[in-house]
């Protein structure tokens, strides 16, 4: 824009608007064609004499609250605000549960008697068979 004040307003507004293609980037930072179109639309509205709030209201009416990088906290935008903390909490609980199960398994493995090799089991069976009374050996 030719007026530096209007250009500064346009850039400031563009930094707060989400690129619909890039999703987590402002239209000021994005090189997507849609972001370019939105930047031009912002400049057209400013040149027409709209205030910053009028420009934002126009874009929200057209694209919804999702066009704002920081949407308002309302019931319709609740998933946008709560999804990240819920995912982090769920991930934390999953890690906590995994570490508890893992530590219990490690402790159980440490407390359990060591496993015998096949050779040791065969030797043990032979020793047990030799110690049984003669009547019991014939039953097996």
PDB file of C-alpha atoms in Angstrom:
ATOM      1  CA  UNK A   1       0.000   0.000   0.000  1.00  0.00           C
ATOM      2  CA  UNK A   2       1.221   3.534  -0.678  1.00  0.00           C
ATOM      3  CA  UNK A   3       0.357   4.849   2.794  1.00  0.00           C
ATOM      4  CA  UNK A   4       2.887   3.453   5.331  1.00  0.00           C
ATOM      5  CA  UNK A   5       0.317   3.596   8.158  1.00  0.00           C
ATOM      6  CA  UNK A   6      -2.182   1.521   6.158  1.00  0.00           C
ATOM      7  CA  UNK A   7       0.566  -0.918   5.162  1.00  0.00           C
ATOM      8  CA  UNK A   8       1.536  -1.312   8.836  1.00  0.00           C
ATOM      9  CA  UNK A   9      -2.115  -1.996   9.730  1.00  0.00           C
ATOM     10  CA  UNK A  10      -2.398  -4.548   6.923  1.00  0.00           C
ATOM     11  CA  UNK A  11       0.786  -6.326   8.041  1.00  0.00           C
ATOM     12  CA  UNK A  12      -0.354  -6.300  11.675  1.00  0.00           C
ATOM     13  CA  UNK A  13      -3.725  -7.808  10.727  1.00  0.00           C
ATOM     14  CA  UNK A  14      -2.060 -10.370   8.438  1.00  0.00           C
ATOM     15  CA  UNK A  15       0.106 -11.635  11.309  1.00  0.00           C
ATOM     16  CA  UNK A  16      -3.035 -12.525  13.273  1.00  0.00           C
ATOM     17  CA  UNK A  17      -4.805 -14.374  10.451  1.00  0.00           C
ATOM     18  CA  UNK A  18      -4.325 -18.099   9.812  1.00  0.00           C
ATOM     19  CA  UNK A  19      -3.428 -19.440   6.396  1.00  0.00           C
ATOM     20  CA  UNK A  20      -6.092 -22.016   5.570  1.00  0.00           C
ATOM     21  CA  UNK A  21      -3.608 -24.059   3.545  1.00  0.00           C
ATOM     22  CA  UNK A  22      -0.586 -23.975   5.886  1.00  0.00           C
ATOM     23  CA  UNK A  23      -2.804 -24.206   8.989  1.00  0.00           C
ATOM     24  CA  UNK A  24      -0.328 -23.048  11.609  1.00  0.00           C
ATOM     25  CA  UNK A  25       1.165 -20.123   9.781  1.00  0.00           C
ATOM     26  CA  UNK A  26      -0.045 -16.578   9.439  1.00  0.00           C
ATOM     27  CA  UNK A  27      -1.028 -15.282   6.019  1.00  0.00           C
ATOM     28  CA  UNK A  28       1.833 -12.803   6.405  1.00  0.00           C
ATOM     29  CA  UNK A  29       4.366 -15.676   6.571  1.00  0.00           C
ATOM     30  CA  UNK A  30       2.724 -17.992   4.049  1.00  0.00           C
ATOM     31  CA  UNK A  31       3.480 -18.184   0.349  1.00  0.00           C
ATOM     32  CA  UNK A  32       0.296 -20.102  -0.506  1.00  0.00           C
ATOM     33  CA  UNK A  33      -1.966 -18.555  -3.169  1.00  0.00           C
ATOM     34  CA  UNK A  34      -4.897 -18.420  -0.737  1.00  0.00           C
ATOM     35  CA  UNK A  35      -2.770 -16.495   1.782  1.00  0.00           C
ATOM     36  CA  UNK A  36      -1.842 -14.041  -0.964  1.00  0.00           C
ATOM     37  CA  UNK A  37      -5.520 -13.588  -1.805  1.00  0.00           C
ATOM     38  CA  UNK A  38      -6.348 -12.967   1.867  1.00  0.00           C
ATOM     39  CA  UNK A  39      -3.522 -10.411   2.167  1.00  0.00           C
ATOM     40  CA  UNK A  40      -4.940  -8.592  -0.877  1.00  0.00           C
ATOM     41  CA  UNK A  41      -8.450  -8.753   0.604  1.00  0.00           C
ATOM     42  CA  UNK A  42      -7.195  -7.232   3.874  1.00  0.00           C
ATOM     43  CA  UNK A  43      -5.525  -4.420   1.947  1.00  0.00           C
ATOM     44  CA  UNK A  44      -8.688  -3.813  -0.126  1.00  0.00           C
ATOM     45  CA  UNK A  45     -10.819  -3.564   3.018  1.00  0.00           C
ATOM     46  CA  UNK A  46      -8.343  -1.161   4.655  1.00  0.00           C
ATOM     47  CA  UNK A  47      -8.208   0.950   1.481  1.00  0.00           C
ATOM     48  CA  UNK A  48     -12.032   1.037   1.502  1.00  0.00           C
ATOM     49  CA  UNK A  49     -11.863   2.614   4.966  1.00  0.00           C
ATOM     50  CA  UNK A  50     -12.693  -0.351   7.203  1.00  0.00           C
ATOM     51  CA  UNK A  51     -11.331  -0.382  10.745  1.00  0.00           C
ATOM     52  CA  UNK A  52      -9.216  -3.303  11.940  1.00  0.00           C
ATOM     53  CA  UNK A  53     -12.209  -4.792  13.751  1.00  0.00           C
ATOM     54  CA  UNK A  54     -14.407  -4.442  10.649  1.00  0.00           C
ATOM     55  CA  UNK A  55     -11.792  -6.265   8.556  1.00  0.00           C
ATOM     56  CA  UNK A  56     -11.592  -9.065  11.147  1.00  0.00           C
ATOM     57  CA  UNK A  57     -15.381  -9.262  11.420  1.00  0.00           C
ATOM     58  CA  UNK A  58     -15.654  -9.526   7.633  1.00  0.00           C
ATOM     59  CA  UNK A  59     -13.095 -12.356   7.474  1.00  0.00           C
ATOM     60  CA  UNK A  60     -14.638 -14.211  10.423  1.00  0.00           C
ATOM     61  CA  UNK A  61     -18.085 -13.940   8.835  1.00  0.00           C
ATOM     62  CA  UNK A  62     -16.670 -15.330   5.615  1.00  0.00           C
ATOM     63  CA  UNK A  63     -14.282 -18.029   6.919  1.00  0.00           C
ATOM     64  CA  UNK A  64     -15.271 -18.607  10.555  1.00  0.00           C
ATOM     65  CA  UNK A  65     -13.260 -18.211  13.756  1.00  0.00           C
ATOM     66  CA  UNK A  66     -10.680 -20.637  12.405  1.00  0.00           C
ATOM     67  CA  UNK A  67      -9.231 -17.842  10.244  1.00  0.00           C
ATOM     68  CA  UNK A  68      -7.919 -16.207  13.430  1.00  0.00           C
ATOM     69  CA  UNK A  69      -4.605 -17.482  14.780  1.00  0.00           C
ATOM     70  CA  UNK A  70      -5.942 -16.800  18.289  1.00  0.00           C
ATOM     71  CA  UNK A  71      -9.662 -17.582  18.113  1.00  0.00           C
ATOM     72  CA  UNK A  72     -11.931 -16.305  20.900  1.00  0.00           C
ATOM     73  CA  UNK A  73     -12.729 -18.658  23.776  1.00  0.00           C
ATOM     74  CA  UNK A  74     -16.314 -19.667  22.983  1.00  0.00           C
ATOM     75  CA  UNK A  75     -18.251 -22.916  22.922  1.00  0.00           C
ATOM     76  CA  UNK A  76     -17.771 -23.217  19.171  1.00  0.00           C
ATOM     77  CA  UNK A  77     -13.974 -22.876  19.520  1.00  0.00           C
ATOM     78  CA  UNK A  78     -13.676 -25.028  22.634  1.00  0.00           C
ATOM     79  CA  UNK A  79     -12.064 -27.945  20.735  1.00  0.00           C
ATOM     80  CA  UNK A  80      -9.381 -25.599  19.385  1.00  0.00           C
ATOM     81  CA  UNK A  81      -8.496 -24.502  22.911  1.00  0.00           C
ATOM     82  CA  UNK A  82      -8.831 -27.817  24.746  1.00  0.00           C
ATOM     83  CA  UNK A  83      -7.505 -30.352  22.240  1.00  0.00           C
ATOM     84  CA  UNK A  84      -3.822 -29.682  22.903  1.00  0.00           C
ATOM     85  CA  UNK A  85      -4.016 -29.787  26.730  1.00  0.00           C
ATOM     86  CA  UNK A  86      -6.181 -32.918  26.570  1.00  0.00           C
ATOM     87  CA  UNK A  87      -3.737 -34.645  24.223  1.00  0.00           C
ATOM     88  CA  UNK A  88      -0.800 -33.687  26.435  1.00  0.00           C
ATOM     89  CA  UNK A  89      -2.604 -34.920  29.552  1.00  0.00           C
ATOM     90  CA  UNK A  90      -3.547 -38.175  27.812  1.00  0.00           C
ATOM     91  CA  UNK A  91       0.019 -38.687  26.640  1.00  0.00           C
ATOM     92  CA  UNK A  92       1.307 -37.995  30.145  1.00  0.00           C
ATOM     93  CA  UNK A  93      -1.124 -40.521  31.636  1.00  0.00           C
ATOM     94  CA  UNK A  94      -0.140 -43.100  29.032  1.00  0.00           C
ATOM     95  CA  UNK A  95       3.568 -42.611  29.814  1.00  0.00           C
ATOM     96  CA  UNK A  96       2.884 -42.799  33.544  1.00  0.00           C
ATOM     97  CA  UNK A  97       0.910 -46.040  33.128  1.00  0.00           C
ATOM     98  CA  UNK A  98       3.579 -47.530  30.878  1.00  0.00           C
ATOM     99  CA  UNK A  99       6.363 -46.692  33.330  1.00  0.00           C
ATOM    100  CA  UNK A 100       4.394 -48.217  36.232  1.00  0.00           C
ATOM    101  CA  UNK A 101       3.747 -51.437  34.321  1.00  0.00           C
ATOM    102  CA  UNK A 102       7.369 -51.549  33.199  1.00  0.00           C
ATOM    103  CA  UNK A 103       8.744 -51.025  36.711  1.00  0.00           C
ATOM    104  CA  UNK A 104       6.420 -53.733  38.078  1.00  0.00           C
ATOM    105  CA  UNK A 105       7.568 -56.129  35.354  1.00  0.00           C
ATOM    106  CA  UNK A 106      11.234 -55.365  36.055  1.00  0.00           C
ATOM    107  CA  UNK A 107      10.719 -55.832  39.798  1.00  0.00           C
ATOM    108  CA  UNK A 108       8.878 -59.119  39.229  1.00  0.00           C
ATOM    109  CA  UNK A 109      11.672 -60.326  36.956  1.00  0.00           C
ATOM    110  CA  UNK A 110      14.269 -59.423  39.603  1.00  0.00           C
ATOM    111  CA  UNK A 111      12.304 -61.162  42.377  1.00  0.00           C
ATOM    112  CA  UNK A 112      11.627 -64.348  40.366  1.00  0.00           C
ATOM    113  CA  UNK A 113      14.101 -67.207  40.645  1.00  0.00           C
ATOM    114  CA  UNK A 114      16.384 -67.533  37.637  1.00  0.00           C
ATOM    115  CA  UNK A 115      15.265 -69.897  34.893  1.00  0.00           C
ATOM    116  CA  UNK A 116      17.142 -73.160  34.489  1.00  0.00           C
ATOM    117  CA  UNK A 117      18.710 -74.133  31.224  1.00  0.00           C
ATOM    118  CA  UNK A 118      17.493 -77.325  29.507  1.00  0.00           C
ATOM    119  CA  UNK A 119      20.610 -79.116  30.640  1.00  0.00           C
ATOM    120  CA  UNK A 120      20.044 -78.050  34.259  1.00  0.00           C
ATOM    121  CA  UNK A 121      16.357 -79.063  34.109  1.00  0.00           C
ATOM    122  CA  UNK A 122      17.309 -82.515  32.773  1.00  0.00           C
ATOM    123  CA  UNK A 123      19.888 -82.948  35.540  1.00  0.00           C
ATOM    124  CA  UNK A 124      17.349 -81.821  38.163  1.00  0.00           C
ATOM    125  CA  UNK A 125      14.729 -84.259  36.861  1.00  0.00           C
ATOM    126  CA  UNK A 126      17.290 -87.053  37.001  1.00  0.00           C
ATOM    127  CA  UNK A 127      18.231 -86.155  40.591  1.00  0.00           C
ATOM    128  CA  UNK A 128      14.586 -85.967  41.691  1.00  0.00           C
ATOM    129  CA  UNK A 129      13.885 -89.331  40.042  1.00  0.00           C
ATOM    130  CA  UNK A 130      16.822 -90.893  41.866  1.00  0.00           C
ATOM    131  CA  UNK A 131      15.577 -89.676  45.248  1.00  0.00           C
ATOM    132  CA  UNK A 132      12.037 -91.017  44.907  1.00  0.00           C
ATOM    133  CA  UNK A 133      11.252 -94.312  46.623  1.00  0.00           C
ATOM    134  CA  UNK A 134      11.267 -97.358  44.350  1.00  0.00           C
ATOM    135  CA  UNK A 135       7.441 -97.644  44.360  1.00  0.00           C
ATOM    136  CA  UNK A 136       6.957 -94.103  43.066  1.00  0.00           C
ATOM    137  CA  UNK A 137       9.466 -94.474  40.221  1.00  0.00           C
ATOM    138  CA  UNK A 138       7.507 -97.232  38.566  1.00  0.00           C
ATOM    139  CA  UNK A 139       4.315 -95.126  38.452  1.00  0.00           C
ATOM    140  CA  UNK A 140       5.926 -92.616  36.062  1.00  0.00           C
TER     141      UNK A 140
END
